[in-house]
Amino acid sequence: MARLCPAAPLLLLGTLLGTGTPLTPGSPLPPGPLLLLGSLLLPARPALAGGPVPALLWSTARSQWNPEPALHEGHIVSAQELAVLLQPVFSPSPRNLVLFLQETLSIDDFTYYSESYGNKNPFQNVQEILQSSPSSLVLPAVDSKATRQLLSFLQESGDWNLTNMTNLDVSHLEVNTSKPNLLVVQLQPLVSGLSEISTLEAMAENDKIIGRLTMDLEERGIHFSAIYTAVRPSRISRRTETMWNLRRQLLATEEDSSSYPPVNVTIGNNTCILFYAGNFSLKANSSVFIDLTNATFVVQNVDISSSVCSNVNTTLSLKYTKPVNGINSLEIRFIMTNKFYEGSARYWSTLDSVEIKQDEGKIATFNVSVISAPAEYSFHCQLVGTSTLYPARLIPSNSEASNWDVFISSFQLQGFNVENGQFSYASDCTGFFSPGIWMGLVTSAILLWILAYGVHMIMQLTANSRFDDPKGPALSVPQTE
């Protein structure tokens, strides 16, 4: 998710910006030398005691964060996950970090204040900084308990040269880049009970402070990373689902009666996994083409005995014997998890990775993007594979995976809550508004506007109130009429 949110609502946020090496939960944080921290206090309205807050991160260094992993709908980043995501800011030497910590901020603030007041965008500088930074990361929902302890966590992670900046004039700021620095910038709090216009202007002023500080550091040639978050959410409290651009519609994908049945894994009398594809093909080393469609679905010359089913983790194992000349055995594993997300208050099933093992060689592992669905639904996507043009991608995570190309069409998978041996309703990877639908809507709007304009002009036509009598005197019309 490389370049997020070009729109005024500040890049709703479902995306991670920048590129880099993926982080793994549980990885130890390196000792924290040089950190530059700016803390921005902005109480706006009576705040909510708990709930998630957004966190925006950017850096002057490239490849700080991996753009590929996606945050699933309703997921709230915990303190442990936030610590892992902050790991890249400790890696360069010297290390500089800027944290803008407001008193209150919600994801809805970006859309509400940006869309409600036309051209007045109170987050203009922040938006431009995120778009122009070499690497960026946007977290729509972070546990406010984690952000409240963020300053303490950063102070404990290294021997900082702490500077509290109460004067908002950044021109007198002195930063010694030879030492680890922790800079705390405190902004005067807003008076409670302000009107929305006053709050908008105050947010815009704080946005200017962020822009001036960032520009000043860049002009001095100081390399740094920055974090912009809040202690607790603001008064705007909307359903968590609205912060996400789901791009998934709960659609029913019915099987064609003339097509072959799906692969099903049955333990006892219960079917726990269903898998279907219109075309299932691989290419090894960009030369050996392997079509597994017939072996998997038609003649079913595939071994699924190594598949594993449970309420939490499910693995679909497809083993083939001599699928093509030169390959004695081939195993493909689809690894799925079922996890509860507090933000959406429901379980979500996710295809975490796909593994390919040829003969007894090393395993090629692919990370998976945007393949998730509510646990009681199946997942459907027209195109799944390694191509960057596919809506659902398999992303190589090791060197062995780069030797394989995967192509799956009419992909449908369900690993949990299978009932009566049939697919449930499908969560589709394609949004409801396709390019064709948008073209039709725009064209219809233009034609309707032309029609309305024509009707309006016709309604302005009026008949003459008087007519010339050929037998009488000539009709005289005064100039005033």
PDB file of C-alpha atoms in Angstrom, residues 131-263:
ATOM      1  CA  GLN A 131       2.500  12.143   0.370  1.00  0.00           C
ATOM      2  CA  SER A 132       5.983  13.588  -0.164  1.00  0.00           C
ATOM      3  CA  SER A 133       7.879  11.561   2.453  1.00  0.00           C
ATOM      4  CA  PRO A 134      10.126   8.765   1.161  1.00  0.00           C
ATOM      5  CA  SER A 135       8.321   6.294   3.433  1.00  0.00           C
ATOM      6  CA  SER A 136       5.117   6.565   5.436  1.00  0.00           C
ATOM      7  CA  LEU A 137       2.809   4.406   7.501  1.00  0.00           C
ATOM      8  CA  VAL A 138      -0.828   5.107   8.355  1.00  0.00           C
ATOM      9  CA  LEU A 139      -2.563   3.209  11.163  1.00  0.00           C
ATOM     10  CA  PRO A 140      -6.306   3.995  11.276  1.00  0.00           C
ATOM     11  CA  ALA A 141      -6.865   2.529  14.742  1.00  0.00           C
ATOM     12  CA  VAL A 142      -4.364   2.214  17.580  1.00  0.00           C
ATOM     13  CA  ASP A 143      -5.291   1.329  21.135  1.00  0.00           C
ATOM     14  CA  SER A 144      -5.327   4.597  23.100  1.00  0.00           C
ATOM     15  CA  LYS A 145      -3.780   2.755  26.061  1.00  0.00           C
ATOM     16  CA  ALA A 146      -0.695   2.253  23.911  1.00  0.00           C
ATOM     17  CA  THR A 147      -0.488   5.896  22.793  1.00  0.00           C
ATOM     18  CA  ARG A 148      -0.864   7.148  26.374  1.00  0.00           C
ATOM     19  CA  GLN A 149       2.276   5.205  27.295  1.00  0.00           C
ATOM     20  CA  LEU A 150       4.106   6.018  24.067  1.00  0.00           C
ATOM     21  CA  LEU A 151       6.241   8.837  25.464  1.00  0.00           C
ATOM     22  CA  SER A 152       7.294   6.734  28.457  1.00  0.00           C
ATOM     23  CA  PHE A 153       8.100   3.812  26.173  1.00  0.00           C
ATOM     24  CA  LEU A 154      10.322   5.960  23.977  1.00  0.00           C
ATOM     25  CA  GLN A 155      12.100   7.490  26.967  1.00  0.00           C
ATOM     26  CA  GLU A 156      12.832   4.040  28.362  1.00  0.00           C
ATOM     27  CA  SER A 157      14.077   2.711  25.024  1.00  0.00           C
ATOM     28  CA  GLY A 158      17.235   4.795  25.025  1.00  0.00           C
ATOM     29  CA  ASP A 159      19.420   7.375  26.763  1.00  0.00           C
ATOM     30  CA  TRP A 160      17.820  10.527  25.410  1.00  0.00           C
ATOM     31  CA  ASN A 161      18.836  14.148  25.527  1.00  0.00           C
ATOM     32  CA  LEU A 162      15.347  15.335  26.516  1.00  0.00           C
ATOM     33  CA  THR A 163      14.216  18.831  25.533  1.00  0.00           C
ATOM     34  CA  ASN A 164      10.761  20.184  26.424  1.00  0.00           C
ATOM     35  CA  MET A 165       9.758  22.829  23.923  1.00  0.00           C
ATOM     36  CA  THR A 166       7.033  25.112  25.272  1.00  0.00           C
ATOM     37  CA  ASN A 167       7.815  27.980  22.907  1.00  0.00           C
ATOM     38  CA  LEU A 168       6.241  27.128  19.560  1.00  0.00           C
ATOM     39  CA  ASP A 169       8.756  29.252  17.651  1.00  0.00           C
ATOM     40  CA  VAL A 170      10.786  26.532  15.937  1.00  0.00           C
ATOM     41  CA  SER A 171      13.342  29.010  14.597  1.00  0.00           C
ATOM     42  CA  HIS A 172      15.177  28.914  17.950  1.00  0.00           C
ATOM     43  CA  LEU A 173      15.212  25.133  18.118  1.00  0.00           C
ATOM     44  CA  GLU A 174      18.678  23.658  18.624  1.00  0.00           C
ATOM     45  CA  VAL A 175      19.293  19.993  17.868  1.00  0.00           C
ATOM     46  CA  ASN A 176      22.592  18.272  18.518  1.00  0.00           C
ATOM     47  CA  THR A 177      22.561  15.416  16.020  1.00  0.00           C
ATOM     48  CA  SER A 178      25.640  13.817  17.569  1.00  0.00           C
ATOM     49  CA  LYS A 179      23.565  12.669  20.541  1.00  0.00           C
ATOM     50  CA  PRO A 180      20.236  10.924  20.945  1.00  0.00           C
ATOM     51  CA  ASN A 181      17.637  13.685  21.279  1.00  0.00           C
ATOM     52  CA  LEU A 182      14.079  13.557  22.526  1.00  0.00           C
ATOM     53  CA  LEU A 183      12.201  16.757  21.745  1.00  0.00           C
ATOM     54  CA  VAL A 184       8.773  17.350  23.283  1.00  0.00           C
ATOM     55  CA  VAL A 185       6.737  20.176  21.739  1.00  0.00           C
ATOM     56  CA  GLN A 186       3.690  21.160  23.764  1.00  0.00           C
ATOM     57  CA  LEU A 187       0.913  23.189  22.169  1.00  0.00           C
ATOM     58  CA  GLN A 188      -1.461  25.320  24.203  1.00  0.00           C
ATOM     59  CA  PRO A 189      -4.700  23.417  24.812  1.00  0.00           C
ATOM     60  CA  LEU A 190      -7.955  24.589  23.330  1.00  0.00           C
ATOM     61  CA  VAL A 191     -10.713  25.955  25.528  1.00  0.00           C
ATOM     62  CA  SER A 192     -13.557  23.485  25.855  1.00  0.00           C
ATOM     63  CA  GLY A 193     -16.887  24.388  24.283  1.00  0.00           C
ATOM     64  CA  LEU A 194     -15.455  25.990  21.175  1.00  0.00           C
ATOM     65  CA  SER A 195     -17.583  26.101  18.041  1.00  0.00           C
ATOM     66  CA  GLU A 196     -16.712  23.818  15.161  1.00  0.00           C
ATOM     67  CA  ILE A 197     -15.312  26.768  13.212  1.00  0.00           C
ATOM     68  CA  SER A 198     -12.996  27.667  16.112  1.00  0.00           C
ATOM     69  CA  THR A 199     -11.921  24.045  16.454  1.00  0.00           C
ATOM     70  CA  LEU A 200     -11.257  23.912  12.723  1.00  0.00           C
ATOM     71  CA  GLU A 201      -9.058  27.018  12.896  1.00  0.00           C
ATOM     72  CA  ALA A 202      -7.203  25.663  15.932  1.00  0.00           C
ATOM     73  CA  MET A 203      -6.518  22.371  14.163  1.00  0.00           C
ATOM     74  CA  ALA A 204      -5.284  24.282  11.130  1.00  0.00           C
ATOM     75  CA  GLU A 205      -2.914  26.296  13.331  1.00  0.00           C
ATOM     76  CA  ASN A 206      -1.531  23.140  14.916  1.00  0.00           C
ATOM     77  CA  ASP A 207      -1.135  21.682  11.442  1.00  0.00           C
ATOM     78  CA  LYS A 208       1.011  24.700  10.567  1.00  0.00           C
ATOM     79  CA  ILE A 209       3.208  24.014  13.601  1.00  0.00           C
ATOM     80  CA  ILE A 210       3.783  20.472  12.354  1.00  0.00           C
ATOM     81  CA  GLY A 211       4.572  21.774   8.895  1.00  0.00           C
ATOM     82  CA  ARG A 212       7.011  24.435  10.141  1.00  0.00           C
ATOM     83  CA  LEU A 213       8.865  22.025  12.419  1.00  0.00           C
ATOM     84  CA  THR A 214       9.131  19.395   9.701  1.00  0.00           C
ATOM     85  CA  MET A 215      10.317  21.918   7.119  1.00  0.00           C
ATOM     86  CA  ASP A 216      12.849  23.381   9.540  1.00  0.00           C
ATOM     87  CA  LEU A 217      14.404  19.967  10.218  1.00  0.00           C
ATOM     88  CA  GLU A 218      14.505  19.130   6.508  1.00  0.00           C
ATOM     89  CA  GLU A 219      16.164  22.462   5.661  1.00  0.00           C
ATOM     90  CA  ARG A 220      18.841  21.734   8.248  1.00  0.00           C
ATOM     91  CA  GLY A 221      19.484  18.372   6.643  1.00  0.00           C
ATOM     92  CA  ILE A 222      18.478  16.425   9.756  1.00  0.00           C
ATOM     93  CA  HIS A 223      17.206  12.940   9.017  1.00  0.00           C
ATOM     94  CA  PHE A 224      14.297  11.956  11.214  1.00  0.00           C
ATOM     95  CA  SER A 225      11.162   9.876  11.577  1.00  0.00           C
ATOM     96  CA  ALA A 226       7.872  11.235  12.876  1.00  0.00           C
ATOM     97  CA  ILE A 227       4.748   9.978  14.620  1.00  0.00           C
ATOM     98  CA  TYR A 228       1.461  11.879  14.819  1.00  0.00           C
ATOM     99  CA  THR A 229      -1.165  10.413  17.176  1.00  0.00           C
ATOM    100  CA  ALA A 230      -3.283  11.251  20.219  1.00  0.00           C
ATOM    101  CA  VAL A 231      -3.848  10.269  23.836  1.00  0.00           C
ATOM    102  CA  ARG A 232      -7.557   9.512  23.394  1.00  0.00           C
ATOM    103  CA  PRO A 233     -10.222   9.818  20.696  1.00  0.00           C
ATOM    104  CA  SER A 234     -12.129  13.068  20.213  1.00  0.00           C
ATOM    105  CA  ARG A 235     -15.838  13.655  20.700  1.00  0.00           C
ATOM    106  CA  ILE A 236     -16.666  12.399  17.183  1.00  0.00           C
ATOM    107  CA  SER A 237     -17.665   8.818  17.735  1.00  0.00           C
ATOM    108  CA  ARG A 238     -18.851   6.896  14.733  1.00  0.00           C
ATOM    109  CA  ARG A 239     -18.994   3.155  14.115  1.00  0.00           C
ATOM    110  CA  THR A 240     -15.543   1.728  13.668  1.00  0.00           C
ATOM    111  CA  GLU A 241     -16.533   0.179  10.359  1.00  0.00           C
ATOM    112  CA  THR A 242     -16.909   3.616   8.746  1.00  0.00           C
ATOM    113  CA  MET A 243     -13.193   4.305   9.048  1.00  0.00           C
ATOM    114  CA  TRP A 244     -12.399   1.550   6.645  1.00  0.00           C
ATOM    115  CA  ASN A 245     -12.792   1.525   2.914  1.00  0.00           C
ATOM    116  CA  LEU A 246     -13.997  -2.059   2.892  1.00  0.00           C
ATOM    117  CA  ARG A 247     -14.028  -2.581  -0.840  1.00  0.00           C
ATOM    118  CA  ARG A 248     -15.806  -5.845  -0.113  1.00  0.00           C
ATOM    119  CA  GLN A 249     -19.454  -6.545  -0.702  1.00  0.00           C
ATOM    120  CA  LEU A 250     -21.284  -9.498   0.773  1.00  0.00           C
ATOM    121  CA  LEU A 251     -22.294 -11.206  -2.432  1.00  0.00           C
ATOM    122  CA  ALA A 252     -23.571 -14.676  -3.085  1.00  0.00           C
ATOM    123  CA  THR A 253     -21.392 -16.534  -5.550  1.00  0.00           C
ATOM    124  CA  GLU A 254     -23.371 -19.403  -6.945  1.00  0.00           C
ATOM    125  CA  GLU A 255     -21.711 -22.275  -8.692  1.00  0.00           C
ATOM    126  CA  ASP A 256     -22.469 -22.941 -12.313  1.00  0.00           C
ATOM    127  CA  SER A 257     -24.433 -26.192 -12.456  1.00  0.00           C
ATOM    128  CA  SER A 258     -22.407 -27.302 -15.482  1.00  0.00           C
ATOM    129  CA  SER A 259     -19.012 -26.776 -13.799  1.00  0.00           C
ATOM    130  CA  TYR A 260     -17.084 -29.175 -11.605  1.00  0.00           C
ATOM    131  CA  PRO A 261     -17.616 -29.345  -7.840  1.00  0.00           C
ATOM    132  CA  PRO A 262     -15.217 -27.717  -5.384  1.00  0.00           C
ATOM    133  CA  VAL A 263     -12.544 -29.531  -3.440  1.00  0.00           C
TER     134      VAL A 263
END
